[in-house]
Amino acid sequence: MADYSSCSTENRNLFAPCAACKFLRRRCLEDCLLKPYFPPNEPMKFIVAHKIFGASNIIKLLQELPATQRADAVNSLVYEANARMRDPIYGSAGVISHLHDQMTKLQAQVALAQAQISNLQSQNANLMTLIPKQQSLSDHHYPFQDSTPLSYDDNTDIWHLGETTWESFWS
């Protein structure tokens, strides 16, 4: 039996097959096209993409793309594969449609809130025009301020305001 205890962790990771080669049970070469995008510690990433698209289609797609775009393509494939697993009919288009509907509802709510704010601001402005800005509350003239005060006669159950009398409503 071989003794691998003398090998460093880095050297053992260099020889570990990528998740794709491990799943496909084939030898992983140093120049494996899938190795940078499906590391050995993320096997589900390849399993999901393989189940939806197939290994040969993934490899063909990556071969056609420039190296700078391959990582984004793999991320997109994995996202689409996960979406197809959750929703086999619509996939990521279903997610996009759902998010679009949410966005439309939220935009309507924002527009309603803005209309309410505008309405309240105009009401506030209208109220502020009715209140004189220079007068304080103590300077304000209230009705009956200069006339005889309102009084109540307990014996006759009648309200008196100057020379006017009113009988109580509850008598």
mmCIF file of C-alpha atoms in Angstrom:
data_model
loop_
_atom_site.group_PDB
_atom_site.id
_atom_site.type_symbol
_atom_site.label_atom_id
_atom_site.label_comp_id
_atom_site.label_asym_id
_atom_site.label_seq_id
_atom_site.Cartn_x
_atom_site.Cartn_y
_atom_site.Cartn_z
ATOM 1 C CA MET A 1 0.000 0.000 0.000
ATOM 2 C CA ALA A 2 1.367 3.444 -0.921
ATOM 3 C CA ASP A 3 2.132 5.970 1.790
ATOM 4 C CA TYR A 4 0.651 9.359 0.894
ATOM 5 C CA SER A 5 1.368 10.996 4.248
ATOM 6 C CA SER A 6 4.525 12.606 2.873
ATOM 7 C CA CYS A 7 2.578 14.350 0.073
ATOM 8 C CA SER A 8 1.544 17.892 0.833
ATOM 9 C CA THR A 9 -2.114 18.906 0.719
ATOM 10 C CA GLU A 10 -1.433 21.039 -2.341
ATOM 11 C CA ASN A 11 0.039 18.157 -4.324
ATOM 12 C CA ARG A 12 -2.887 15.877 -3.510
ATOM 13 C CA ASN A 13 -5.351 18.568 -4.694
ATOM 14 C CA LEU A 14 -3.496 18.920 -7.995
ATOM 15 C CA PHE A 15 -4.161 15.278 -8.756
ATOM 16 C CA ALA A 16 -7.779 15.280 -7.590
ATOM 17 C CA PRO A 17 -10.121 14.910 -10.518
ATOM 18 C CA CYS A 18 -12.594 17.703 -11.157
ATOM 19 C CA ALA A 19 -16.223 17.113 -10.218
ATOM 20 C CA ALA A 20 -17.099 16.483 -13.873
ATOM 21 C CA CYS A 21 -14.468 13.799 -14.460
ATOM 22 C CA LYS A 22 -15.198 12.204 -11.099
ATOM 23 C CA PHE A 23 -18.924 12.013 -11.876
ATOM 24 C CA LEU A 24 -18.298 10.737 -15.424
ATOM 25 C CA ARG A 25 -15.722 8.267 -14.040
ATOM 26 C CA ARG A 26 -13.019 9.252 -16.413
ATOM 27 C CA ARG A 27 -9.413 10.272 -15.990
ATOM 28 C CA CYS A 28 -9.004 13.998 -15.385
ATOM 29 C CA LEU A 29 -6.105 15.450 -17.313
ATOM 30 C CA GLU A 30 -4.162 18.552 -16.337
ATOM 31 C CA ASP A 31 -5.605 20.456 -19.280
ATOM 32 C CA CYS A 32 -9.187 19.315 -18.589
ATOM 33 C CA LEU A 33 -11.585 21.909 -19.995
ATOM 34 C CA LEU A 34 -14.050 21.448 -17.120
ATOM 35 C CA LYS A 35 -11.542 21.481 -14.228
ATOM 36 C CA PRO A 36 -11.481 25.268 -13.628
ATOM 37 C CA TYR A 37 -15.277 25.515 -13.581
ATOM 38 C CA PHE A 38 -16.299 22.358 -11.712
ATOM 39 C CA PRO A 39 -13.897 21.972 -8.775
ATOM 40 C CA PRO A 40 -13.827 18.687 -6.820
ATOM 41 C CA ASN A 41 -15.394 20.284 -3.742
ATOM 42 C CA GLU A 42 -18.562 21.320 -5.677
ATOM 43 C CA PRO A 43 -19.874 18.107 -7.253
ATOM 44 C CA MET A 44 -23.552 19.196 -7.295
ATOM 45 C CA LYS A 45 -22.671 22.076 -9.590
ATOM 46 C CA PHE A 46 -21.736 19.652 -12.357
ATOM 47 C CA ILE A 47 -24.373 17.034 -11.533
ATOM 48 C CA VAL A 48 -27.218 19.528 -11.957
ATOM 49 C CA ALA A 49 -25.769 21.032 -15.170
ATOM 50 C CA HIS A 50 -25.081 17.549 -16.574
ATOM 51 C CA LYS A 51 -28.615 16.346 -15.819
ATOM 52 C CA ILE A 52 -30.177 19.214 -17.792
ATOM 53 C CA PHE A 53 -27.642 19.890 -20.571
ATOM 54 C CA GLY A 54 -25.410 16.816 -20.765
ATOM 55 C CA ALA A 55 -21.636 16.738 -20.534
ATOM 56 C CA SER A 56 -20.999 16.818 -24.284
ATOM 57 C CA ASN A 57 -23.164 19.927 -24.747
ATOM 58 C CA ILE A 58 -21.410 21.684 -21.865
ATOM 59 C CA ILE A 59 -18.000 20.853 -23.366
ATOM 60 C CA LYS A 60 -19.070 22.007 -26.854
ATOM 61 C CA LEU A 61 -20.390 25.262 -25.468
ATOM 62 C CA LEU A 62 -17.195 25.956 -23.532
ATOM 63 C CA GLN A 63 -15.020 25.147 -26.552
ATOM 64 C CA GLU A 64 -16.886 27.686 -28.668
ATOM 65 C CA LEU A 65 -16.445 30.503 -26.148
ATOM 66 C CA PRO A 66 -13.334 32.556 -25.455
ATOM 67 C CA ALA A 67 -11.655 31.690 -22.152
ATOM 68 C CA THR A 68 -12.692 35.027 -20.635
ATOM 69 C CA GLN A 69 -16.402 34.208 -20.995
ATOM 70 C CA ARG A 70 -16.367 30.582 -19.893
ATOM 71 C CA ALA A 71 -16.767 31.168 -16.146
ATOM 72 C CA ASP A 72 -19.838 33.333 -16.725
ATOM 73 C CA ALA A 73 -21.249 30.747 -19.131
ATOM 74 C CA VAL A 74 -20.816 27.958 -16.576
ATOM 75 C CA ASN A 75 -22.478 30.072 -13.877
ATOM 76 C CA SER A 76 -25.371 30.745 -16.255
ATOM 77 C CA LEU A 77 -25.679 27.060 -17.151
ATOM 78 C CA VAL A 78 -25.746 26.052 -13.498
ATOM 79 C CA TYR A 79 -28.313 28.754 -12.690
ATOM 80 C CA GLU A 80 -30.531 27.710 -15.586
ATOM 81 C CA ALA A 81 -30.155 24.033 -14.640
ATOM 82 C CA ASN A 82 -31.199 24.781 -11.045
ATOM 83 C CA ALA A 83 -34.154 26.799 -12.318
ATOM 84 C CA ARG A 84 -35.161 23.942 -14.649
ATOM 85 C CA MET A 85 -34.964 21.512 -11.740
ATOM 86 C CA ARG A 86 -37.357 23.697 -9.727
ATOM 87 C CA ASP A 87 -39.630 24.572 -12.653
ATOM 88 C CA PRO A 88 -39.220 22.177 -15.594
ATOM 89 C CA ILE A 89 -41.575 24.137 -17.849
ATOM 90 C CA TYR A 90 -40.460 27.765 -17.502
ATOM 91 C CA GLY A 91 -37.016 27.486 -15.897
ATOM 92 C CA SER A 92 -35.360 30.851 -15.351
ATOM 93 C CA ALA A 93 -38.013 32.555 -17.505
ATOM 94 C CA GLY A 94 -40.542 31.721 -14.776
ATOM 95 C CA VAL A 95 -38.318 33.350 -12.171
ATOM 96 C CA ILE A 96 -37.869 36.419 -14.389
ATOM 97 C CA SER A 97 -41.629 36.639 -14.968
ATOM 98 C CA HIS A 98 -42.324 36.368 -11.237
ATOM 99 C CA LEU A 99 -39.761 39.065 -10.448
ATOM 100 C CA HIS A 100 -41.191 41.292 -13.196
ATOM 101 C CA ASP A 101 -44.685 40.944 -11.699
ATOM 102 C CA GLN A 102 -43.323 41.823 -8.250
ATOM 103 C CA MET A 103 -41.523 44.843 -9.674
ATOM 104 C CA THR A 104 -44.698 46.051 -11.420
ATOM 105 C CA LYS A 105 -46.694 45.756 -8.175
ATOM 106 C CA LEU A 106 -43.999 47.565 -6.202
ATOM 107 C CA GLN A 107 -43.833 50.355 -8.779
ATOM 108 C CA ALA A 108 -47.609 50.795 -8.462
ATOM 109 C CA GLN A 109 -47.265 50.962 -4.676
ATOM 110 C CA VAL A 110 -44.497 53.558 -4.966
ATOM 111 C CA ALA A 111 -46.613 55.648 -7.359
ATOM 112 C CA LEU A 112 -49.562 55.457 -4.949
ATOM 113 C CA ALA A 113 -47.359 56.474 -2.018
ATOM 114 C CA GLN A 114 -45.931 59.394 -4.017
ATOM 115 C CA ALA A 115 -49.452 60.533 -4.938
ATOM 116 C CA GLN A 116 -50.486 60.370 -1.288
ATOM 117 C CA ILE A 117 -47.403 62.367 -0.258
ATOM 118 C CA SER A 118 -48.149 64.971 -2.912
ATOM 119 C CA ASN A 119 -51.771 65.176 -1.797
ATOM 120 C CA LEU A 120 -50.773 65.605 1.859
ATOM 121 C CA GLN A 121 -48.208 68.253 0.946
ATOM 122 C CA SER A 122 -50.790 70.251 -1.003
ATOM 123 C CA GLN A 123 -53.265 69.943 1.878
ATOM 124 C CA ASN A 124 -50.573 71.147 4.255
ATOM 125 C CA ALA A 125 -49.772 74.081 1.963
ATOM 126 C CA ASN A 126 -53.470 74.994 1.771
ATOM 127 C CA LEU A 127 -53.757 74.905 5.552
ATOM 128 C CA MET A 128 -50.653 77.025 5.942
ATOM 129 C CA THR A 129 -52.163 79.726 3.709
ATOM 130 C CA LEU A 130 -55.188 79.901 6.007
ATOM 131 C CA ILE A 131 -53.081 80.484 9.107
ATOM 132 C CA PRO A 132 -51.567 83.972 9.258
ATOM 133 C CA LYS A 133 -47.811 83.720 9.497
ATOM 134 C CA GLN A 134 -47.138 86.891 11.542
ATOM 135 C CA GLN A 135 -49.704 86.404 14.278
ATOM 136 C CA SER A 136 -49.041 84.307 17.321
ATOM 137 C CA LEU A 137 -51.778 82.324 19.016
ATOM 138 C CA SER A 138 -52.167 84.911 21.808
ATOM 139 C CA ASP A 139 -52.760 87.647 19.229
ATOM 140 C CA HIS A 140 -55.466 85.697 17.435
ATOM 141 C CA HIS A 141 -58.999 87.079 17.736
ATOM 142 C CA TYR A 142 -61.563 84.452 18.676
ATOM 143 C CA PRO A 143 -65.351 84.855 18.289
ATOM 144 C CA PHE A 144 -67.112 86.268 21.364
ATOM 145 C CA GLN A 145 -63.748 87.445 22.708
ATOM 146 C CA ASP A 146 -64.968 91.020 23.181
ATOM 147 C CA SER A 147 -68.546 90.199 24.178
ATOM 148 C CA THR A 148 -69.977 89.303 27.552
ATOM 149 C CA PRO A 149 -68.833 85.897 28.740
ATOM 150 C CA LEU A 150 -71.097 82.920 28.564
ATOM 151 C CA SER A 151 -72.756 82.154 31.910
ATOM 152 C CA TYR A 152 -75.160 79.600 33.277
ATOM 153 C CA ASP A 153 -77.867 80.214 35.834
ATOM 154 C CA ASP A 154 -78.378 77.120 37.990
ATOM 155 C CA ASN A 155 -81.751 78.274 39.287
ATOM 156 C CA THR A 156 -83.393 78.800 35.900
ATOM 157 C CA ASP A 157 -81.372 76.228 33.916
ATOM 158 C CA ILE A 158 -80.706 78.875 31.226
ATOM 159 C CA TRP A 159 -77.508 79.842 29.439
ATOM 160 C CA HIS A 160 -76.798 83.570 29.180
ATOM 161 C CA LEU A 161 -74.609 85.256 26.585
ATOM 162 C CA GLY A 162 -74.864 88.952 26.988
ATOM 163 C CA GLU A 163 -78.520 89.718 26.449
ATOM 164 C CA THR A 164 -79.250 86.453 24.593
ATOM 165 C CA THR A 165 -80.534 83.465 26.549
ATOM 166 C CA TRP A 166 -80.715 79.848 25.507
ATOM 167 C CA GLU A 167 -82.496 77.132 27.317
ATOM 168 C CA SER A 168 -80.525 74.031 27.979
ATOM 169 C CA PHE A 169 -80.879 71.310 25.377
ATOM 170 C CA TRP A 170 -81.118 68.613 28.010
ATOM 171 C CA SER A 171 -83.752 70.168 30.220
#
